[in-house]
Every structure is written in C-alpha cells, then in structure tokens.
mmCIF file of the C-alpha atoms, coordinates in Angstrom:
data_MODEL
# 
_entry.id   MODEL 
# 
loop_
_atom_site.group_PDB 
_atom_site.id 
_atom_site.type_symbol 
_atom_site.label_atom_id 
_atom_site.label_alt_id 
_atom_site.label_comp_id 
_atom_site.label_asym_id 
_atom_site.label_entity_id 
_atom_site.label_seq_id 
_atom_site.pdbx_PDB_ins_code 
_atom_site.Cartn_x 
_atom_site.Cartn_y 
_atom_site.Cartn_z 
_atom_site.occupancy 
_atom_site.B_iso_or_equiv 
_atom_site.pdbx_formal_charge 
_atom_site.auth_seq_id 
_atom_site.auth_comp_id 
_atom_site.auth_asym_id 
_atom_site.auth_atom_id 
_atom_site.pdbx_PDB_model_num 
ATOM 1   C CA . UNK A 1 1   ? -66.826 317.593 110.602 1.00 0.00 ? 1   UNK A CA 1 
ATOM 2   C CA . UNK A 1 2   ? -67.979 316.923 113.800 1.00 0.00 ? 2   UNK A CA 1 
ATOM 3   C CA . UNK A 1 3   ? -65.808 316.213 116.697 1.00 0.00 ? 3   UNK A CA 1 
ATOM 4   C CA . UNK A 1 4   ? -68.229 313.674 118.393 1.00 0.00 ? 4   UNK A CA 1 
ATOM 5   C CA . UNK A 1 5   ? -68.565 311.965 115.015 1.00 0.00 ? 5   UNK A CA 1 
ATOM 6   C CA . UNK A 1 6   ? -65.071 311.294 114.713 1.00 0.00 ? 6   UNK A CA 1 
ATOM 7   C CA . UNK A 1 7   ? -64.841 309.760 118.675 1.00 0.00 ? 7   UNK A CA 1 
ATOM 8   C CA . UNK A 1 8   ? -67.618 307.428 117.397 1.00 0.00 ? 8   UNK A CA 1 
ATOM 9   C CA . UNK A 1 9   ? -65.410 306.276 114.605 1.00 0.00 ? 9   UNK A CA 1 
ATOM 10  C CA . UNK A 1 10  ? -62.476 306.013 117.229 1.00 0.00 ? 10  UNK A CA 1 
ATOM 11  C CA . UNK A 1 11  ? -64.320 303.987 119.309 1.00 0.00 ? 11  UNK A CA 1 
ATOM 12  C CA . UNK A 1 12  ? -65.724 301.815 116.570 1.00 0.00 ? 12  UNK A CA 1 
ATOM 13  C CA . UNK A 1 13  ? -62.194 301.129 115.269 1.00 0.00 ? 13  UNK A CA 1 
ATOM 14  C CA . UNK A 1 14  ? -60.410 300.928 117.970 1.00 0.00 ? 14  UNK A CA 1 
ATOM 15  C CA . UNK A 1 15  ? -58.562 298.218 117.988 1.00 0.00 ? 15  UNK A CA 1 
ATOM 16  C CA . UNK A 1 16  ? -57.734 298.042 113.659 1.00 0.00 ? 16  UNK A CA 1 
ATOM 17  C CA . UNK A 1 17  ? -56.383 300.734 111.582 1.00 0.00 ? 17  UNK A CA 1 
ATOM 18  C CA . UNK A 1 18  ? -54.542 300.202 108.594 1.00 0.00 ? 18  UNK A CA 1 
ATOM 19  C CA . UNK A 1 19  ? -53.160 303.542 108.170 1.00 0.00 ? 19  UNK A CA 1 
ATOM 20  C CA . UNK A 1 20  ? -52.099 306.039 111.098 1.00 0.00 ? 20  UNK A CA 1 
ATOM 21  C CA . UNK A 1 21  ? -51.085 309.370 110.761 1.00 0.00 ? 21  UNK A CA 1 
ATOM 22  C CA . UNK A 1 22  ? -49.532 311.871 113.149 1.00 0.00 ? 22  UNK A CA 1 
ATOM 23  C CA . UNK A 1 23  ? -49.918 315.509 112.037 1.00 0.00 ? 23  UNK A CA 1 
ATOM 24  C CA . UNK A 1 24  ? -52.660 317.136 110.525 1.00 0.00 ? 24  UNK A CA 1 
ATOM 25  C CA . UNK A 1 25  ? -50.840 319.331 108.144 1.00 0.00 ? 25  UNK A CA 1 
ATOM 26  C CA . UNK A 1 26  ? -50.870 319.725 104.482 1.00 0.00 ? 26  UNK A CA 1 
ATOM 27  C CA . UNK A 1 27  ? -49.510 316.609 103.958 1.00 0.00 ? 27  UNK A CA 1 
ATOM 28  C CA . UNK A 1 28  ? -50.813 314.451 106.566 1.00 0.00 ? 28  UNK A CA 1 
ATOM 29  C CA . UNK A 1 29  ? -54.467 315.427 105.637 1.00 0.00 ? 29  UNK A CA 1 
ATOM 30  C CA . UNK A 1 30  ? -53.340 314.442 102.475 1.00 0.00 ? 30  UNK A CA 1 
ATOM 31  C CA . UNK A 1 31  ? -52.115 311.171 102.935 1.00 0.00 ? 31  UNK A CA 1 
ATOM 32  C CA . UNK A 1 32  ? -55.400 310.636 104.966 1.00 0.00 ? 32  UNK A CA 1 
ATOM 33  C CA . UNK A 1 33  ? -57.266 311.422 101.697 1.00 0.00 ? 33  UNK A CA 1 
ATOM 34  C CA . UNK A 1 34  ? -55.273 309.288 99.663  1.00 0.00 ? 34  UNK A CA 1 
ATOM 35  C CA . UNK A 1 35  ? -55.529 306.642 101.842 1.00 0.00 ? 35  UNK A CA 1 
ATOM 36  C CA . UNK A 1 36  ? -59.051 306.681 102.481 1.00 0.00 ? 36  UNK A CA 1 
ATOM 37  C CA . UNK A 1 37  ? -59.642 307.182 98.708  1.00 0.00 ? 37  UNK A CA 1 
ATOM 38  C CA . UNK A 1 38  ? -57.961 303.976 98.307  1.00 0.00 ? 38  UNK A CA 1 
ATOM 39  C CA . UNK A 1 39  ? -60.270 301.910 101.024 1.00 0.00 ? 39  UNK A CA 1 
ATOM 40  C CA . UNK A 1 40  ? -58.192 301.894 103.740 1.00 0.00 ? 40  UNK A CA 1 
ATOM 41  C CA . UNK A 1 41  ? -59.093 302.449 107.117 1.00 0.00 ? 41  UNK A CA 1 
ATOM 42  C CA . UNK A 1 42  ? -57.010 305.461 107.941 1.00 0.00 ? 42  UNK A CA 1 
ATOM 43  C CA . UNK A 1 43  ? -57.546 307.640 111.685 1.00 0.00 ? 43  UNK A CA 1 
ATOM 44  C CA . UNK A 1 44  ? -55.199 311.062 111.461 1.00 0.00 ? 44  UNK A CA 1 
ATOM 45  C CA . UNK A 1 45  ? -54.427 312.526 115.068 1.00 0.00 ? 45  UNK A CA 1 
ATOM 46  C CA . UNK A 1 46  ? -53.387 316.485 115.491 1.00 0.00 ? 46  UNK A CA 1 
ATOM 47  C CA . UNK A 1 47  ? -52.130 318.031 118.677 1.00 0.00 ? 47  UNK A CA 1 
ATOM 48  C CA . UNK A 1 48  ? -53.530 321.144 117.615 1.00 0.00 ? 48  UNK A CA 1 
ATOM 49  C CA . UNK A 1 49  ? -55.627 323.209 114.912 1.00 0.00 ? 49  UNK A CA 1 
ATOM 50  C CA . UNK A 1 50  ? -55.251 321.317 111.292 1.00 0.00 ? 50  UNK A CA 1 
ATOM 51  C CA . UNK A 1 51  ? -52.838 322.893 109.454 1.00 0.00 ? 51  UNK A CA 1 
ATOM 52  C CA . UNK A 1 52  ? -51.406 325.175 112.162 1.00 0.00 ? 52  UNK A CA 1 
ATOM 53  C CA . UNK A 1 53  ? -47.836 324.597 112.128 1.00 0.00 ? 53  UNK A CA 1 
ATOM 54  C CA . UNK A 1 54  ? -45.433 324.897 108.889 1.00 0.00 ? 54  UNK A CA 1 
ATOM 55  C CA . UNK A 1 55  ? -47.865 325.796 106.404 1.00 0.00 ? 55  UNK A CA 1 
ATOM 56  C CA . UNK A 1 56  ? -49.720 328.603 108.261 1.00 0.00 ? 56  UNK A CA 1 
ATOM 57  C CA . UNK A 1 57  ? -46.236 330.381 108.998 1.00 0.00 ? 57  UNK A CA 1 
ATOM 58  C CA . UNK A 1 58  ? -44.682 330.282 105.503 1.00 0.00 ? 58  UNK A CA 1 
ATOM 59  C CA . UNK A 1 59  ? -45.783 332.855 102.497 1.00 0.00 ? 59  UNK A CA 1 
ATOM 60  C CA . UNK A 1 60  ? -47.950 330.531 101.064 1.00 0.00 ? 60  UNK A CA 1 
ATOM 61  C CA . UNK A 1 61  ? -46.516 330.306 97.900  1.00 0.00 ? 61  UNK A CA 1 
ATOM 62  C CA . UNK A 1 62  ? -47.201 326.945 96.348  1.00 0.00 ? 62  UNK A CA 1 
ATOM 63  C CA . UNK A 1 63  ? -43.197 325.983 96.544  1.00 0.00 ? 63  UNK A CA 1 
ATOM 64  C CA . UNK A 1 64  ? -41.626 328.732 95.710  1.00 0.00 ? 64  UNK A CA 1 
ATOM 65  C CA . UNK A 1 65  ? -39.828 327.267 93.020  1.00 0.00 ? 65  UNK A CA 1 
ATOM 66  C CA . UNK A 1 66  ? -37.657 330.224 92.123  1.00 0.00 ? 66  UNK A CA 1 
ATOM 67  C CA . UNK A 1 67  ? -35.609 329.719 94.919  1.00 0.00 ? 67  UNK A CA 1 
ATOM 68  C CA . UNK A 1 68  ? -34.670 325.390 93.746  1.00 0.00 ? 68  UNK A CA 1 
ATOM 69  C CA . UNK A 1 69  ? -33.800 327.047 90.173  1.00 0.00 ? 69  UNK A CA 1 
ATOM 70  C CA . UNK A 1 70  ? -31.181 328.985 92.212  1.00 0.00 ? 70  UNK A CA 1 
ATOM 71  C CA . UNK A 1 71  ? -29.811 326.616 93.936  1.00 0.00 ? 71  UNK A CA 1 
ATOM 72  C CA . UNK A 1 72  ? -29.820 324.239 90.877  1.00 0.00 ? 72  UNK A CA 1 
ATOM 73  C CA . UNK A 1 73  ? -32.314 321.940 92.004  1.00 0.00 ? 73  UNK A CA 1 
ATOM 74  C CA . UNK A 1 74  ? -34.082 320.989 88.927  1.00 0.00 ? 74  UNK A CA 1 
ATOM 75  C CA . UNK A 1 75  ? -35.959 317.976 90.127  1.00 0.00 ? 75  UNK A CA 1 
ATOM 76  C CA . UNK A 1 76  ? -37.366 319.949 92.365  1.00 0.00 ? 76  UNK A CA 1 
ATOM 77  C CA . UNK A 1 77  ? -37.994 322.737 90.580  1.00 0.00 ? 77  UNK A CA 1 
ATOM 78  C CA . UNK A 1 78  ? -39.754 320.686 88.088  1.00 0.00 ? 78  UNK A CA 1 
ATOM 79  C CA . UNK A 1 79  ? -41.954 318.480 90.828  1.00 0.00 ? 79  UNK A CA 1 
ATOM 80  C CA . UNK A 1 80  ? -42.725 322.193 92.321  1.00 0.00 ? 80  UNK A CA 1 
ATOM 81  C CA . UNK A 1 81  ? -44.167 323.690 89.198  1.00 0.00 ? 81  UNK A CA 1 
ATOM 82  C CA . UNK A 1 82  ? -46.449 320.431 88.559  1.00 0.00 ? 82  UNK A CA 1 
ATOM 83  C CA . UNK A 1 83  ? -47.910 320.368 91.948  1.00 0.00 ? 83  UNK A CA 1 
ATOM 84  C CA . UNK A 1 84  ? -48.902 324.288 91.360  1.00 0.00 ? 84  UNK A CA 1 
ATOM 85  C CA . UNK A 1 85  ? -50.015 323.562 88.443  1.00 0.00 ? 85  UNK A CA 1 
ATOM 86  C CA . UNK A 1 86  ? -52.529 320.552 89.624  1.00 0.00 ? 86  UNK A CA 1 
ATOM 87  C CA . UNK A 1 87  ? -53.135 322.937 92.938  1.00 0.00 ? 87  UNK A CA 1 
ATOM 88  C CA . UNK A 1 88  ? -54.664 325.863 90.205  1.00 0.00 ? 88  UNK A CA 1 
ATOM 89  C CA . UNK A 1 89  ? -56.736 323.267 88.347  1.00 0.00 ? 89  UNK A CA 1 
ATOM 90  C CA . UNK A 1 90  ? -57.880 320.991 91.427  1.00 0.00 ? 90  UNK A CA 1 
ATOM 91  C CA . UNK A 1 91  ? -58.437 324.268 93.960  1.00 0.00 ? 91  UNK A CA 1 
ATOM 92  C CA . UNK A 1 92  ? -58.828 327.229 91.695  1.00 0.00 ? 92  UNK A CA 1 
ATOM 93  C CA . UNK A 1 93  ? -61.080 328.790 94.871  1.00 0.00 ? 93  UNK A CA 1 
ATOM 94  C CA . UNK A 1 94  ? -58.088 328.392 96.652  1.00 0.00 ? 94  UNK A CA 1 
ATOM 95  C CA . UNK A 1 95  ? -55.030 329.072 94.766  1.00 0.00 ? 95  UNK A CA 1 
ATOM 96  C CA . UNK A 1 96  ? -54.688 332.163 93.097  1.00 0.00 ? 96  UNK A CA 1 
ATOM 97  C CA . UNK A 1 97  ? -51.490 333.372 90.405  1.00 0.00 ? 97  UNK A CA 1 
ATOM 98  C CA . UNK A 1 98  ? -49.455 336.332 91.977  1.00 0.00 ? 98  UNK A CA 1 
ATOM 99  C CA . UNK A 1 99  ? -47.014 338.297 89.903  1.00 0.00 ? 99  UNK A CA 1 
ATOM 100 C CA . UNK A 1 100 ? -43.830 339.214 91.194  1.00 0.00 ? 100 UNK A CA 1 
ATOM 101 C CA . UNK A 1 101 ? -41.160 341.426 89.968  1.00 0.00 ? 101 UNK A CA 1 
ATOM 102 C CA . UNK A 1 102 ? -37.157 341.450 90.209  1.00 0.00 ? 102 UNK A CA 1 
ATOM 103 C CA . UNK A 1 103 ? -35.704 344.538 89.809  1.00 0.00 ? 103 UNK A CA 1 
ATOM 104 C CA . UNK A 1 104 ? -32.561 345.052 87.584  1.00 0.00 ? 104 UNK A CA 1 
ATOM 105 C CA . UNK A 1 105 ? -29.822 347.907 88.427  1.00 0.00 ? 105 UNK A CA 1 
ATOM 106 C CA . UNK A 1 106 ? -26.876 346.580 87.052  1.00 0.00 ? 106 UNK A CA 1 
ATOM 107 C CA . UNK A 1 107 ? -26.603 346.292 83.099  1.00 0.00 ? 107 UNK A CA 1 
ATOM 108 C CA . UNK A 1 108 ? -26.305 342.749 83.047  1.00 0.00 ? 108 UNK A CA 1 
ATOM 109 C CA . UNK A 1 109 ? -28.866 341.564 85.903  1.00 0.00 ? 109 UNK A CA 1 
ATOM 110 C CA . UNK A 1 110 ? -32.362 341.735 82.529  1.00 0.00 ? 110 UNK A CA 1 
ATOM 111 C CA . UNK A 1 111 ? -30.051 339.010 81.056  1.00 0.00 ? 111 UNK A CA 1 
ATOM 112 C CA . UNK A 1 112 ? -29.237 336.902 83.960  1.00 0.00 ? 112 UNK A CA 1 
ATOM 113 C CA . UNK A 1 113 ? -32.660 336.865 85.678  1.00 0.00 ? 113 UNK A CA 1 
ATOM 114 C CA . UNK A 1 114 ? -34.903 337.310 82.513  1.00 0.00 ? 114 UNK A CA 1 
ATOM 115 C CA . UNK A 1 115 ? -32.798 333.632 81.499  1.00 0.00 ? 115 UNK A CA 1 
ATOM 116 C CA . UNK A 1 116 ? -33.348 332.438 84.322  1.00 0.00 ? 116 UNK A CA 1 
ATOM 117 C CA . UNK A 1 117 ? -36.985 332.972 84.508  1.00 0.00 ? 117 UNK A CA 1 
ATOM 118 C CA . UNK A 1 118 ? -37.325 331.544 80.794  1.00 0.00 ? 118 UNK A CA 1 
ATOM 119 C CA . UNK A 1 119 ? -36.225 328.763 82.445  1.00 0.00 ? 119 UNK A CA 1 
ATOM 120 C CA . UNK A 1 120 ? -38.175 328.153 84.945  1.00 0.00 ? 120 UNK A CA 1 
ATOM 121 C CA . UNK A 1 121 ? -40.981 329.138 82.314  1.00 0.00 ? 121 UNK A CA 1 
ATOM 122 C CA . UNK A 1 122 ? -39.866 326.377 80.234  1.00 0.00 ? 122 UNK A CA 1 
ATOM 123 C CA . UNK A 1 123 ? -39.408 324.116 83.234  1.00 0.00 ? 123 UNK A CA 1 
ATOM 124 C CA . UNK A 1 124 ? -43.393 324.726 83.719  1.00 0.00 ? 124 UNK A CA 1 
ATOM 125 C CA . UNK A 1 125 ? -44.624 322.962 80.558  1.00 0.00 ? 125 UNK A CA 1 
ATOM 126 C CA . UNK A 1 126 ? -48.329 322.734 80.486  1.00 0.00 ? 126 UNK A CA 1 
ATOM 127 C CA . UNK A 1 127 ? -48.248 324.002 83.984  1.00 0.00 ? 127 UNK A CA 1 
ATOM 128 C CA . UNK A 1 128 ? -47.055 327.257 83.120  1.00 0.00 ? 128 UNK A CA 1 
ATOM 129 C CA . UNK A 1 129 ? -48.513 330.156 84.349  1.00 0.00 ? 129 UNK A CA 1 
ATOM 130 C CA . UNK A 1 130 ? -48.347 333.575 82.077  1.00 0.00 ? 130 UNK A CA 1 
ATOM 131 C CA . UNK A 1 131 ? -44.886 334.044 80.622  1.00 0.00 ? 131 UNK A CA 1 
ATOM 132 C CA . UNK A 1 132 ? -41.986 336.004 82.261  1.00 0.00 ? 132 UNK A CA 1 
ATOM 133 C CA . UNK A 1 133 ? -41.213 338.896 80.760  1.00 0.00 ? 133 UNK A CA 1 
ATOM 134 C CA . UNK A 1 134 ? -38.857 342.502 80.775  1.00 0.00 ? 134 UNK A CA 1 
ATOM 135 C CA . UNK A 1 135 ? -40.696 345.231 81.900  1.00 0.00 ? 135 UNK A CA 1 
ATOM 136 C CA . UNK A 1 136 ? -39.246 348.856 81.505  1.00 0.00 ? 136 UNK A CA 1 
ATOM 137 C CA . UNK A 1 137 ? -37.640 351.202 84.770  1.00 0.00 ? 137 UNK A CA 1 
ATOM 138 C CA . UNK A 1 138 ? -40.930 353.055 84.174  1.00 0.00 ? 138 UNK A CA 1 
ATOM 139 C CA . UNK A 1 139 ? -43.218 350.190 84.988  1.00 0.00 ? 139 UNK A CA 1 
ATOM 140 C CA . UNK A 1 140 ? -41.375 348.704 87.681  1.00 0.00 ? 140 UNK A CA 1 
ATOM 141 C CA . UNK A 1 141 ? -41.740 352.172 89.133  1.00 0.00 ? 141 UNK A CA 1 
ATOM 142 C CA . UNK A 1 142 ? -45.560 352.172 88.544  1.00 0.00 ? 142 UNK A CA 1 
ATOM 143 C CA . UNK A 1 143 ? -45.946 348.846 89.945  1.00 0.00 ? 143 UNK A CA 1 
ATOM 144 C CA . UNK A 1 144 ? -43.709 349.140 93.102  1.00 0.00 ? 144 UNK A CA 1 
ATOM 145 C CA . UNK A 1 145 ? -44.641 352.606 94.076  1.00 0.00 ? 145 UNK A CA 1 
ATOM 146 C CA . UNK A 1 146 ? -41.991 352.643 96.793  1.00 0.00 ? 146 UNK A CA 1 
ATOM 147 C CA . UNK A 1 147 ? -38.730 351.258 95.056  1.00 0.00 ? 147 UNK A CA 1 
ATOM 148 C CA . UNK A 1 148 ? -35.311 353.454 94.689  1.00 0.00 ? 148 UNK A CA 1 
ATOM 149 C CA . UNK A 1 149 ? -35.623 354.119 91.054  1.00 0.00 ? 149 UNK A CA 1 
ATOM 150 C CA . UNK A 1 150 ? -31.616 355.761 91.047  1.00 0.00 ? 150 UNK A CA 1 
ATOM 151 C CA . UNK A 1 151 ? -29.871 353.406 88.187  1.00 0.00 ? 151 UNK A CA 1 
ATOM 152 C CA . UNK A 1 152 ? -32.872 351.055 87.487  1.00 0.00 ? 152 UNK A CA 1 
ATOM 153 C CA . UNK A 1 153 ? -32.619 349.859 84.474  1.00 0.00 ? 153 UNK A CA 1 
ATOM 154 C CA . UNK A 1 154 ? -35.958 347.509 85.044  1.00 0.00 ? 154 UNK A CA 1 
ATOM 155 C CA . UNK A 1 155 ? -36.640 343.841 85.745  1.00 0.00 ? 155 UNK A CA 1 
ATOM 156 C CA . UNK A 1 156 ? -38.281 341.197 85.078  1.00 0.00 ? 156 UNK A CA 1 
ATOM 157 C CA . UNK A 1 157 ? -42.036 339.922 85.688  1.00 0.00 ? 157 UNK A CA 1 
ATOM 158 C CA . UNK A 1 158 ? -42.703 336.524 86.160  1.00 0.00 ? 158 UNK A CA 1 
ATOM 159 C CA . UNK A 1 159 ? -45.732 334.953 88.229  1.00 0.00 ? 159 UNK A CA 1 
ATOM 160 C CA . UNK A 1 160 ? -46.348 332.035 90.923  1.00 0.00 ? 160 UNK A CA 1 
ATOM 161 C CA . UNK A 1 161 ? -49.066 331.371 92.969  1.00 0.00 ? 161 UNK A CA 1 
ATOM 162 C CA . UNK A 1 162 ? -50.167 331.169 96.777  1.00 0.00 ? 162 UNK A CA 1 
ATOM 163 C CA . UNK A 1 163 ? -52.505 329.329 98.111  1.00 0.00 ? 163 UNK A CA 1 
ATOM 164 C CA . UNK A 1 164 ? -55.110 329.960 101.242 1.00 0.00 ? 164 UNK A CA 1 
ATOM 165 C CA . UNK A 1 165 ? -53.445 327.491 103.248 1.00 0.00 ? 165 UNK A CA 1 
ATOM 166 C CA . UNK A 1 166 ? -56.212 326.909 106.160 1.00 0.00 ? 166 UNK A CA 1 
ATOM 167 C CA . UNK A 1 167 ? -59.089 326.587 103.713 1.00 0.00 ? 167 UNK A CA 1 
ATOM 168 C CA . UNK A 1 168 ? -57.106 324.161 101.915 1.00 0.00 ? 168 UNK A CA 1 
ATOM 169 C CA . UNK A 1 169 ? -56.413 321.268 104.837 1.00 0.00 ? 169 UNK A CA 1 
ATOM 170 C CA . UNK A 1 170 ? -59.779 322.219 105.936 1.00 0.00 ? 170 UNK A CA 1 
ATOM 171 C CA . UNK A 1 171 ? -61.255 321.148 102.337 1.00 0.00 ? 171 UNK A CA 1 
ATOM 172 C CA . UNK A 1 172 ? -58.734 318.446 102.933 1.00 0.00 ? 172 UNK A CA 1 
ATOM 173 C CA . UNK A 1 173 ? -59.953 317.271 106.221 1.00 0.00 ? 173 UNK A CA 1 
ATOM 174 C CA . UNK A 1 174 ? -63.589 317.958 104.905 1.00 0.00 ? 174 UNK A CA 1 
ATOM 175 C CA . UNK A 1 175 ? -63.363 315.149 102.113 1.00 0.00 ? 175 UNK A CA 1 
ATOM 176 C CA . UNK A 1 176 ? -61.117 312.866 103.991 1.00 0.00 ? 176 UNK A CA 1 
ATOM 177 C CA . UNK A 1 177 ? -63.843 312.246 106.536 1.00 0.00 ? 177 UNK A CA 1 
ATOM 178 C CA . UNK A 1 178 ? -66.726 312.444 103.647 1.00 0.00 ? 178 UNK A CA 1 
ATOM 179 C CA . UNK A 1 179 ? -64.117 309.438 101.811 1.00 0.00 ? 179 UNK A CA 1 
ATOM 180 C CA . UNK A 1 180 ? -64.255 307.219 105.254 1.00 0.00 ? 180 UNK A CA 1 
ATOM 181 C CA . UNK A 1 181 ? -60.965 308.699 107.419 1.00 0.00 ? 181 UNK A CA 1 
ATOM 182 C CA . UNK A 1 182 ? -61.510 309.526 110.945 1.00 0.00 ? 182 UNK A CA 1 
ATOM 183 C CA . UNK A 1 183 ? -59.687 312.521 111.928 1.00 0.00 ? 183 UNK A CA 1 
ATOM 184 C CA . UNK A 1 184 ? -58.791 314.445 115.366 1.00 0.00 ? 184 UNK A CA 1 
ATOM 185 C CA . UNK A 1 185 ? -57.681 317.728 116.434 1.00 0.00 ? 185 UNK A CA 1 
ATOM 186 C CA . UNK A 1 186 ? -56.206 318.354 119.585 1.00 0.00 ? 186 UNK A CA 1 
ATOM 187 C CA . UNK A 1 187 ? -55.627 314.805 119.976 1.00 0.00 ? 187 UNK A CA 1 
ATOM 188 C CA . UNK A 1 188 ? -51.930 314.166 121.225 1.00 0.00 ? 188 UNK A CA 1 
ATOM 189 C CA . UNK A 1 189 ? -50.231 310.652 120.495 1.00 0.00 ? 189 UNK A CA 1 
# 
C-alpha cells in the first residue's frame, strides 16, 4: 500500500464513490473488501493507524463466546463460533486455538461448567475446535503453575482462539486496495 497511490485514486474519484466508509477497523476494512469484491467503488478514510482503536485494546479472542453462553445469548454465541471458525480456515497464519482452563473448587462447579462448555461445544458444529473436557486437580496444577490448589477439585479445559489483530486489517487493507478500494490513514472526515 502506498500512501501516494491511494491520493491518486482520491483524486481520480473525487467527485463519485459508491461506497464510503469511516473507520478503518476490523470491520470497516472489511466492508471495504466486500464492497470492492463486489465492483463497487468504495474509498475507506481512518483518523489514525488501521485497526488501532477497539480491536488492538481487547484480548484478541475471536468473540469470546463463552461469555454470550453466560449471559444466554445463543444467537450470538452461535454467529461467534462460525466467524472463528471461518477466521481459522480463511487466516490460519493469523488465528491460532488457545486453551483455557476453569478451575472447579466447589463439588458441583465440574458439572455446571463442564455442561456448559458441552454446550458451547455443541453450539460449534463443524466449527468446533478440540472438545472440552475435565481435567484432574493434578493437571490444573501442572498447567497453571501458580493457582491455590487448597480444595481444588479440578476444572474444565475447553479452547478458543485469538487472532493477531494488526496483521489481520493489514491483510485486510492489503487486498482491499489489490480488489480496487482506495483507502487512507490518518485521513480525518
């Protein structure tokens, strides 16, 4: 991408675009993918660095879905675990799975959370990642070096994935322009 490149396309433009968009985020280098994909003329404006703001400041985890099944958002949950899913096979360079594990002390948490994650399992379909599953006090121990092992009784495994969000909008950006879209950093509307 080169910054004079994308002036020239400005100034070529300037008076017709059929698609604007304001943000150069995930989802606005995104949309100026799609729409450049589809033939449209699209110009995407950024008042800073691509993908600076929301993305670059969360954990990178591809939706954290865990947190919609808690809160009983299942449309959600479901819409989360596709887009991971697509994110793994379309940007495998990018993405990467990351295991995570909730710890159990009381007698009844295995059940709760290990249900819960067979949900969210299930929700996955052909998305899913590696199974959930109960792990003993002894490997959670091993695992989490640091955790208070008084009255664990184990927990549960389950994996997500996080992405490398700045390579991604940059890849992003990178085939937008190579599809047609004229994009600008540092350009405030």
């Amino acid at each position: 991408m080169n910054r004079d490149e994308m002036l020239s396309r400005l100034a070529e433009r300037s008076a017709v675009w059929d698609v604007l968009i304001i943000g150069g985020g995930a989802t606005g280098l995104g949309c100026a993918l799609d729409a450049a994909t589809r033939g449209y003329r699209a110009l995407l404006v950024e008042k800073g660095d691509f993908g600076q703001a929301t993305s670059s400041r969360s954990t990178k985890l591809i939706h954290g879905g865990v947190r919609y099944l808690q809160q009983g958002n299942i449309k959600l949950v479901r819409e989360s675990l596709r887009e991971r899913g697509l994110l793994l096979r379309n940007a495998p360079d990018l993405v990467h799975e990351l295991p995570f594990i909730v710890p159990a002390y009381k007698w009844w948490e295995p059940a709760f959370y290990g249900t819960g994650l067979k949900l969210y399992d299930l929700l996955a379909g052909k998305y899913r990642l590696r199974r959930s599953e109960f792990v003993s006090s002894v490997e959670v121990a091993r695992r989490l070096p640091g955790i208070n092992g008084d009255g664990l009784r184990g927990g549960m495994l389950y994996y997500d994935a996080q992405f490398d969000d700045a390579r991604l909008a940059i890849a992003l950006a990178r085939t937008a322009v190579t599809r047609g879209a004229a994009i600008l950093n540092y350009a405030q509307v």
